[in-house]
Short mmCIF file of C-alpha atoms and ligand atoms in Angstrom, two decimals:
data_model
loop_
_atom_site.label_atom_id
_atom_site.label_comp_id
_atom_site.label_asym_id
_atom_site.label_seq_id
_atom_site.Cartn_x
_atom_site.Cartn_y
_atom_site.Cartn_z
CA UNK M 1 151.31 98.10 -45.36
CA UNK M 2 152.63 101.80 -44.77
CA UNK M 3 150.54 103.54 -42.48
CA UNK M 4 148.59 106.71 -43.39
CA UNK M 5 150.56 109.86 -42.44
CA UNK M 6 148.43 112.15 -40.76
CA UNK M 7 148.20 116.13 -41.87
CA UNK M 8 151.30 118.21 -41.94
CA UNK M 9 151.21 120.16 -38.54
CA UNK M 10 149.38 117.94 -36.37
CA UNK M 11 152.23 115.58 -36.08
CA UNK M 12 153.40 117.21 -33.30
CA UNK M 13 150.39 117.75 -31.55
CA UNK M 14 150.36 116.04 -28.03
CA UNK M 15 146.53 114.58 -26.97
CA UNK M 16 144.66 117.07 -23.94
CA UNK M 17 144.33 114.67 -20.92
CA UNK M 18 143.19 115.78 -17.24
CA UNK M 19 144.65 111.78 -15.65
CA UNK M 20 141.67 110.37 -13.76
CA UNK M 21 142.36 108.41 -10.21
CA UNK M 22 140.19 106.34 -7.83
CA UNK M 23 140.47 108.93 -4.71
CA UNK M 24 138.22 109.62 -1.81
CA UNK M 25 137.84 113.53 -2.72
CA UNK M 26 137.98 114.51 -6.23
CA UNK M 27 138.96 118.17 -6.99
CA UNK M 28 141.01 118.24 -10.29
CA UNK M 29 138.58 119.06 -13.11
CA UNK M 30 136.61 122.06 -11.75
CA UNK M 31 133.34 120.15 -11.91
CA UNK M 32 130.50 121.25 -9.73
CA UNK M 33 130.63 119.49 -6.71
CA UNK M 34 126.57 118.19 -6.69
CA UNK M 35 124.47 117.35 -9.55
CA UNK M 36 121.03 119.25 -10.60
CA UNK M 37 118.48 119.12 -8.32
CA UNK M 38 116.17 116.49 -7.94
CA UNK M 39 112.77 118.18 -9.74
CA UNK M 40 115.00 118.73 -12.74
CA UNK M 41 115.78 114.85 -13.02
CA UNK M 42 112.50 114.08 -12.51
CA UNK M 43 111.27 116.76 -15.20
CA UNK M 44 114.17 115.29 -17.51
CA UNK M 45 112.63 111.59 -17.26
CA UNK M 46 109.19 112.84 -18.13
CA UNK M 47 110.47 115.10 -20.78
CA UNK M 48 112.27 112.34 -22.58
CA UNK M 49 108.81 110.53 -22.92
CA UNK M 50 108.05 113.00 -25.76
CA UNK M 51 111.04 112.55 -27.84
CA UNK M 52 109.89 111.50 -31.21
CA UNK M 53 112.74 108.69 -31.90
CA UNK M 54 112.56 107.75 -34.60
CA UNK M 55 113.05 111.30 -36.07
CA UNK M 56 116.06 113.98 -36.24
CA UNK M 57 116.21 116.39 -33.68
CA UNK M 58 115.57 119.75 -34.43
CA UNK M 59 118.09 121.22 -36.38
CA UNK M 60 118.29 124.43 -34.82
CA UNK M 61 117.72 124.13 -31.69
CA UNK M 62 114.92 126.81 -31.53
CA UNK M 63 113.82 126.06 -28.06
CA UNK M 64 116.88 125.57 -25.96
CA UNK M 65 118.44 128.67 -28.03
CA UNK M 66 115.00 130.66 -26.96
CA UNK M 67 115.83 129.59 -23.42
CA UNK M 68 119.17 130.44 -23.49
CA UNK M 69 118.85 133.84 -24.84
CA UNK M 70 115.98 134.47 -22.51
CA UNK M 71 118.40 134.34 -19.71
CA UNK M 72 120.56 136.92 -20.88
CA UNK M 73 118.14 138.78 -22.38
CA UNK M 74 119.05 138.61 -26.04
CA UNK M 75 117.26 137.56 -29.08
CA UNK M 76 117.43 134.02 -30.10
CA UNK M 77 119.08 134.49 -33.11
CA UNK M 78 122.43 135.62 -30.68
CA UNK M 79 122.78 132.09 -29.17
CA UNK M 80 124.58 129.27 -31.27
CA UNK M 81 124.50 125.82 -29.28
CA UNK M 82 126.94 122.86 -29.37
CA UNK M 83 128.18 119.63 -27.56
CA UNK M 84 130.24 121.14 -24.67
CA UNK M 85 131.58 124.77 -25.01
CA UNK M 86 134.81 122.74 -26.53
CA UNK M 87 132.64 122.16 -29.64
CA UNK M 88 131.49 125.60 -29.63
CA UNK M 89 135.02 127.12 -29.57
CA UNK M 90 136.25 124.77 -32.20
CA UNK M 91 133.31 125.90 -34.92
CA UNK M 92 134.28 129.23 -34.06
CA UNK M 93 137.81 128.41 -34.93
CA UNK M 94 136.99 125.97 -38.29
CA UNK M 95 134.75 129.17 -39.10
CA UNK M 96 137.47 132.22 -38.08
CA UNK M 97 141.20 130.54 -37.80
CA UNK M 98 142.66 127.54 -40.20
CA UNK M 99 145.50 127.93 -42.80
CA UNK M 100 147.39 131.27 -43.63
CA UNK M 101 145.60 132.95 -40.22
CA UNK M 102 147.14 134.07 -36.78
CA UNK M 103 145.07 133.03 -33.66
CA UNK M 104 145.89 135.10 -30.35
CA UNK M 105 146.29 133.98 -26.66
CA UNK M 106 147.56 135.10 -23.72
CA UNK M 107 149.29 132.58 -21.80
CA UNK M 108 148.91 130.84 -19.34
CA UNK M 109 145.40 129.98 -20.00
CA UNK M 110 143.54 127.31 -21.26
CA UNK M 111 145.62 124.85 -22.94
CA UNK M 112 142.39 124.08 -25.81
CA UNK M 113 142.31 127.36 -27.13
CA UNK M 114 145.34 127.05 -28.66
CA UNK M 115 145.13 123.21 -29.58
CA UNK M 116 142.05 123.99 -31.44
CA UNK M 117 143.60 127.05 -33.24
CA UNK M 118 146.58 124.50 -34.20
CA UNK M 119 144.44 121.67 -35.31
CA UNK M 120 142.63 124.00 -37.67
CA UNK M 121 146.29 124.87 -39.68
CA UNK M 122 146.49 128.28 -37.80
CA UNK M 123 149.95 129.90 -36.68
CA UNK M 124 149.45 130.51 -32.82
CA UNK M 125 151.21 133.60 -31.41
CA UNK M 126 151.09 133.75 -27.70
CA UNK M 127 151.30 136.61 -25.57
CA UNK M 128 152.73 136.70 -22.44
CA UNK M 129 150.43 137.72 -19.00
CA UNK M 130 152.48 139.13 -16.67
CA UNK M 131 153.90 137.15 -13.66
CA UNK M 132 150.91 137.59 -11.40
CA UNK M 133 149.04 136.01 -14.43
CA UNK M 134 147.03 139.83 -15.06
CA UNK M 135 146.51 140.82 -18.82
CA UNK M 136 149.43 143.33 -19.72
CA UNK M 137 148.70 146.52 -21.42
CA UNK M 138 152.09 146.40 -22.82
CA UNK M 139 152.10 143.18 -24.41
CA UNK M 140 148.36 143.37 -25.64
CA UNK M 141 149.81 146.39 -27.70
CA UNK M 142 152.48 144.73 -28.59
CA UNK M 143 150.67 140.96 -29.78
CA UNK M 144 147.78 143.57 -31.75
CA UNK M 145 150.29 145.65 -33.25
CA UNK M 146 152.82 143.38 -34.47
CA UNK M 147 150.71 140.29 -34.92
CA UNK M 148 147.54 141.58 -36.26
CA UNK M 149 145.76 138.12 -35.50
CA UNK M 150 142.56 137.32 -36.61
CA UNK M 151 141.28 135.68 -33.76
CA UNK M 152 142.20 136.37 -29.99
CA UNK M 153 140.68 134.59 -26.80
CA UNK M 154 140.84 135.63 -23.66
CA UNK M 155 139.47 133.78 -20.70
CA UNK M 156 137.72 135.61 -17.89
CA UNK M 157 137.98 133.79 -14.95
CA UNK M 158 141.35 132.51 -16.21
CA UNK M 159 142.51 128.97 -15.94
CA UNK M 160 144.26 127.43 -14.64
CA UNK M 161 144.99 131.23 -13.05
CA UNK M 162 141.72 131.98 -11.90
CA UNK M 163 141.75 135.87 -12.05
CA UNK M 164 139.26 138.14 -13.63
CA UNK M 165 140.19 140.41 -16.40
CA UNK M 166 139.91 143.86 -15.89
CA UNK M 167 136.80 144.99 -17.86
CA UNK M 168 139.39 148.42 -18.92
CA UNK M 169 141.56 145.78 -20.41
CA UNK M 170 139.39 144.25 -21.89
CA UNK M 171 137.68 146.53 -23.53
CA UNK M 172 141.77 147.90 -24.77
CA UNK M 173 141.83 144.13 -26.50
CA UNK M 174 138.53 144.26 -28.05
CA UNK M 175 138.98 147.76 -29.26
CA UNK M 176 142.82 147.33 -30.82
CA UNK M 177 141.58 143.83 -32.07
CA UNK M 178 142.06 143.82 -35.91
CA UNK M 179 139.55 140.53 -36.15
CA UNK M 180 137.42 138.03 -33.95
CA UNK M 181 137.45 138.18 -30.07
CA UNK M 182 136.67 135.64 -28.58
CA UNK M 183 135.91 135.40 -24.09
CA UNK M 184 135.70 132.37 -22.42
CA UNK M 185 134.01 133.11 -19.62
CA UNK M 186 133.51 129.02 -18.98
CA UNK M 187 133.85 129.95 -15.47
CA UNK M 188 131.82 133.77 -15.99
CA UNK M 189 129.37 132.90 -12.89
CA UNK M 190 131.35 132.58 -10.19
CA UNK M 191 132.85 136.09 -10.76
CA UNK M 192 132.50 139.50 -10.31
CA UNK M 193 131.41 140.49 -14.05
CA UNK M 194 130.61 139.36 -16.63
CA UNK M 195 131.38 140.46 -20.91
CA UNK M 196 127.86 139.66 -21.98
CA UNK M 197 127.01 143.09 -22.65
CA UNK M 198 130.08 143.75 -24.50
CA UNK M 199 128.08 141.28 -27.70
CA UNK M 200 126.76 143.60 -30.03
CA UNK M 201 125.64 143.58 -33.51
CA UNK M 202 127.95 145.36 -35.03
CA UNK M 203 130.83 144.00 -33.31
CA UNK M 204 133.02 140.75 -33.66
CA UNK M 205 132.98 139.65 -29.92
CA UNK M 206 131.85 136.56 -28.17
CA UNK M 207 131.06 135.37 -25.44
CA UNK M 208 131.64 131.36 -25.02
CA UNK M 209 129.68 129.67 -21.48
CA UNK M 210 129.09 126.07 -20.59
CA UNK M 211 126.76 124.13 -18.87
CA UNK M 212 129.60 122.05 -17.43
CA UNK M 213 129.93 124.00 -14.28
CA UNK M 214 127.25 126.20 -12.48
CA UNK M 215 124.45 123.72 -14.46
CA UNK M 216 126.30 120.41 -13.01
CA UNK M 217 125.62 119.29 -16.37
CA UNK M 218 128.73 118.60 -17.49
CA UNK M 219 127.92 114.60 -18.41
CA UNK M 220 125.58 116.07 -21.22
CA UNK M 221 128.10 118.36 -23.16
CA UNK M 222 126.34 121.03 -23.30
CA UNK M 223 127.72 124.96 -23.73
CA UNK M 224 126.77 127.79 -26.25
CA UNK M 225 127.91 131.17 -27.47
CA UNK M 226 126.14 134.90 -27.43
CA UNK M 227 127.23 136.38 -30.58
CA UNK M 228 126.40 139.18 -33.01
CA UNK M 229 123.38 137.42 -35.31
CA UNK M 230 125.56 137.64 -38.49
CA UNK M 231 128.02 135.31 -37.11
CA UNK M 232 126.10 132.50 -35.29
CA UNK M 233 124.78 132.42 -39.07
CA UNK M 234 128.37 131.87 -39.88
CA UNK M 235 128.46 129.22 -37.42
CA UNK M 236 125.63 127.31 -38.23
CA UNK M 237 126.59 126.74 -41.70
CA UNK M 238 130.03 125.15 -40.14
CA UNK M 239 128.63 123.01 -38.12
CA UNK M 240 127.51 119.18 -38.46
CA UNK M 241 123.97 118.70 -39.43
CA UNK M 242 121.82 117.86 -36.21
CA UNK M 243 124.86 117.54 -34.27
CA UNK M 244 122.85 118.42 -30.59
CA UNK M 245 120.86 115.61 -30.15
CA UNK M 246 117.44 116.06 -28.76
CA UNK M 247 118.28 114.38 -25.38
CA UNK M 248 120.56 117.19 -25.10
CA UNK M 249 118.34 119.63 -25.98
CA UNK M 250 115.62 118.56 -23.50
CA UNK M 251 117.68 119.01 -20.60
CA UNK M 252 119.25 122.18 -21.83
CA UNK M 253 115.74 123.77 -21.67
CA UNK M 254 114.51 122.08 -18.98
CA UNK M 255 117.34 123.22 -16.89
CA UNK M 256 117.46 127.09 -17.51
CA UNK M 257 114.25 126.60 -15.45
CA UNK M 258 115.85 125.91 -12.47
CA UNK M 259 118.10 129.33 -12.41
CA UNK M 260 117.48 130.41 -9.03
CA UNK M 261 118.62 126.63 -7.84
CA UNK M 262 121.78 127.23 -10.13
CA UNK M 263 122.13 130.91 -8.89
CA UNK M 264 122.29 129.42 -4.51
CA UNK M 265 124.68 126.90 -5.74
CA UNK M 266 126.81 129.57 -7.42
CA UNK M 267 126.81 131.44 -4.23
CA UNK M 268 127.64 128.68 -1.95
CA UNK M 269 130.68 127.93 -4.02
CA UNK M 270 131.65 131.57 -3.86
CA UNK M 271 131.57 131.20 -0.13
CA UNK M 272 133.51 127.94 -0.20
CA UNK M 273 136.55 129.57 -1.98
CA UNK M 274 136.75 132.40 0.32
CA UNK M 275 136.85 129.91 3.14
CA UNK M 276 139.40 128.25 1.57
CA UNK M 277 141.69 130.80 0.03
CA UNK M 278 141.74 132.40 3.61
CA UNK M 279 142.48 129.17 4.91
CA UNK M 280 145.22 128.56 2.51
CA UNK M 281 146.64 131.96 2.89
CA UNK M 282 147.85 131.33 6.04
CA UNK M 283 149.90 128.30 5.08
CA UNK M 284 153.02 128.13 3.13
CA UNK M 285 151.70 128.82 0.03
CA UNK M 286 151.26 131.80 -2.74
CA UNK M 287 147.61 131.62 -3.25
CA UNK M 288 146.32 133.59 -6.38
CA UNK M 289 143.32 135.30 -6.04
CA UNK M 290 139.68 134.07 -8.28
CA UNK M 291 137.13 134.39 -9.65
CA UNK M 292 136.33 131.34 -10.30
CA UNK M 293 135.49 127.77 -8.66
CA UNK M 294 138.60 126.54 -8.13
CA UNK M 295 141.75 127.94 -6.79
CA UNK M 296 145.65 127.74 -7.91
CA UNK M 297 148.34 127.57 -5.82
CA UNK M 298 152.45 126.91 -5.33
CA UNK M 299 154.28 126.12 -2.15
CA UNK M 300 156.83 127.88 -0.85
CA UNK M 301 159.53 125.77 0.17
CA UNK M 302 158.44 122.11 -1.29
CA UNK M 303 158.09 121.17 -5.10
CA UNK M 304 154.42 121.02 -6.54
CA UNK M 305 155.17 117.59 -7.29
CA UNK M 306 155.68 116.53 -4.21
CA UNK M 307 152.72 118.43 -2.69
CA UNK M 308 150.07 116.99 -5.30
CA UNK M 309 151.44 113.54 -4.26
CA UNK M 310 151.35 114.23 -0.78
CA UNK M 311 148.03 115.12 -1.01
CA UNK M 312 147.13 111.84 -3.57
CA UNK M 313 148.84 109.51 -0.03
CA UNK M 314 146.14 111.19 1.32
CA UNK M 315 143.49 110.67 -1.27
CA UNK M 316 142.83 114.08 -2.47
CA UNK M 317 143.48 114.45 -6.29
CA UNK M 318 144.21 117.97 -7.29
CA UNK M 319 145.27 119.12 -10.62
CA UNK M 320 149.37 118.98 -11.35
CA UNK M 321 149.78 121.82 -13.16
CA UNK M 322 153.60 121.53 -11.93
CA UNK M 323 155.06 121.06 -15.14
CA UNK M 324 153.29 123.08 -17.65
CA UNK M 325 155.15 126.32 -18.98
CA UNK M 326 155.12 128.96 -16.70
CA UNK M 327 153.16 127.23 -14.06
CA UNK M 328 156.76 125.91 -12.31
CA UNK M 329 155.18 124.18 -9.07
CA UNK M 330 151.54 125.23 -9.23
CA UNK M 331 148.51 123.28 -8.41
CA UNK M 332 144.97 123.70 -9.25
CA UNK M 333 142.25 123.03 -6.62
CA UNK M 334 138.76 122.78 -7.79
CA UNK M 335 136.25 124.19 -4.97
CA UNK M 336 133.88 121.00 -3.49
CA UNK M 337 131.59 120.26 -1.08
CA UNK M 338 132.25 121.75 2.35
CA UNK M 339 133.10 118.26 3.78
CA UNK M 340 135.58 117.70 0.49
CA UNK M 341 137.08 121.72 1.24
CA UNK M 342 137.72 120.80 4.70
CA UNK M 343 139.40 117.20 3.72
CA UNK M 344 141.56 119.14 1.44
CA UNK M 345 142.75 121.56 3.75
CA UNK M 346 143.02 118.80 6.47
CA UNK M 347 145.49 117.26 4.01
CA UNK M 348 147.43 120.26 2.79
CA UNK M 349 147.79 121.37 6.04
CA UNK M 350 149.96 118.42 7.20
CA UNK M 351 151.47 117.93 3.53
CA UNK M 352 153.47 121.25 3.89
CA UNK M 353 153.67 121.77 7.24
N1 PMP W 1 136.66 126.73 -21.47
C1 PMP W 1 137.33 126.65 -20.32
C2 PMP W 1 138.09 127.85 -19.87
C3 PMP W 1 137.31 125.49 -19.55
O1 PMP W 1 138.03 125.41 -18.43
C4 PMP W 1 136.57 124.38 -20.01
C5 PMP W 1 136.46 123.10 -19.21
N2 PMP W 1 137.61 122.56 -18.79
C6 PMP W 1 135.91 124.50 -21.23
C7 PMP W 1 135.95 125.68 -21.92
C8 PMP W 1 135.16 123.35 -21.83
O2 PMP W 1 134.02 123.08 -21.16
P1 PMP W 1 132.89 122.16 -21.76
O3 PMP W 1 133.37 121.63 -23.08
O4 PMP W 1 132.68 121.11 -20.73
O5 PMP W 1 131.70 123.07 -21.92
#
């Protein structure tokens, strides 16, 4: 029997994969390095006594969305919830891209936004940053202008770049924007602002976070979005029926509680990557400066390659971003626990010395 051809356009598509390894330190997937503290996971196994079973979970989420939006001080009906922000960009895109419409990006940046966009039928057009991986004035002009797409994402801390937007810039994007913008700011804690108060009413911009990193949460799948009202209405009629299961939605609420124990984490990992991107700035390397909790890098005089082997001989796993376009040689660091930061640098030290 023939088999079934899958859709026109998606034949092409390659899978996104992030190759796991059995290694002593573990810094490729910008994870946070410790789980939630211990009162949460106690709080969690109580809280999961009341979880009526046998029944759906709430539909809307109304608690973990009041929790949410109490932390950025919004209303409720600004927060639309999902299974890992991943889930939340793609109802944005099944709700604002698909067939016949253009979906922005500036590139490098996260490789999803645009696999998304493509799955959906939409044309991608990517813009170029400039070579220090900064948003470009010129080319935002020119991608508005000439492309008129009705989506654009930006990502603020970058990845796998790591910079912060400039807040000027962005605001140029969201005001020459013809449709939806949309900022991933997956990594927006661990950086110096933030586009949160950029969300208004009468505006089409988002703001996309996750629980993934800062919340060590990211074994739940758990991220939202803080959107003008009108569209997380959009949104919910898009997405599944009772697709956040009330586990999920337990521990979403539960953990909001614990923001100060989030915030000292935050800061500790702030600390971690200055030690480190001082460290590494005084070996053979071009280190790019971030805002987020990991770091990218490319040595001088040896290949990527062989550095992100050198440092898997070693058992360090970093992320091998060596290959992908416009990345020639670079490699992703995620920041870990002090003992894992100092292992790493133990390691890259001799690798390229
Ligand atoms: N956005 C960005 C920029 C990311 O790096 C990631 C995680 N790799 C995500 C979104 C997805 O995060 P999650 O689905 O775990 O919330």
């Amino acid at each position: 029997m023939a088999k079934a051809s899958v859709r026109d356009g998606l034949r092409a598509l390659e899978g996104y994969h992030s190759p796991q390894v059995d290694v002593r330190v573990r810094l490729n997937t910008n994870e946070a390095p410790v789980g939630p503290p211990d009162e949460f996971r106690r709080d969690l196994a109580a809280a999961l006594d009341s979880i009526a079973w046998n029944r759906y979970p709430d539909r809307s989420a109304s608690a973990l969305r009041a929790a949410i939006a109490r932390l950025h001080g919004v209303p409720a009906s600004m927060i639309f919830v999902a299974n890992g922000s991943n889930e939340v960009l793609q109802t944005i895109l099944l709700t604002f891209a698909g067939p016949g419409r253009k979906v922005a990006t500036f590139e490098p940046t996260y490789q999803l936004h645009a696999h998304i966009a493509r799955i959906t039928g939409a044309t991608v057009v990517e813009g170029e940053r400039a070579a220090d991986f900064s948003l470009d004035p010129t080319e935002v002009d020119r991608v508005m202008v000439n492309e008129r797409p009705d989506v654009v994402f930006l990502c603020s801390p970058n990845t796998p770049t790591g910079g912060v937007d400039d807040p000027a810039l962005v605001e140029k994007v969201i005001a020459a924007a013809p449709g939806l913008v949309v900022i991933d700011e997956a990594y927006g804690q661990f950086s110096s602002w933030s586009a949160v108060e950029l969300v208004r009413e009468d505006s089409s911009v988002v703001v996309v976070r996750t629980f993934s990193k800062t919340w060590s949460m990211a074994a739940a799948r758990l991220g939202y979005v803080i959107a003008p009202a009108w569209l997380v209405a959009e949104l919910d009629k898009v997405v599944l029926p009772y697709h956040l299961d009330a586990v999920k939605q337990v521990a979403g609420t539960l953990a909001v509680e614990y923001v100060d124990a989030m915030n000292a984490r935050v800061r500790e990992i702030v600390s971690e990557r200055d030690r480190l991107v001082s460290a590494m700035s005084v070996l053979d390397l071009d280190v790019f400066p971030s805002g987020a909790n990991f770091v990218l890098f490319r040595p001088r005089s040896s290949s990527g390659r062989s550095v992100w082997q050198g440092l898997l001989d070693r058992s360090v796993l970093v992320r091998d971003c060596s290959g992908w376009p416009r990345l020639a040689d670079c490699l992703r660091v995620t920041i870990g626990t002090s003992d894992e930061n100092t292992a790493f640098l133990a390691a890259l030290t001799e690798v390229v010395s």
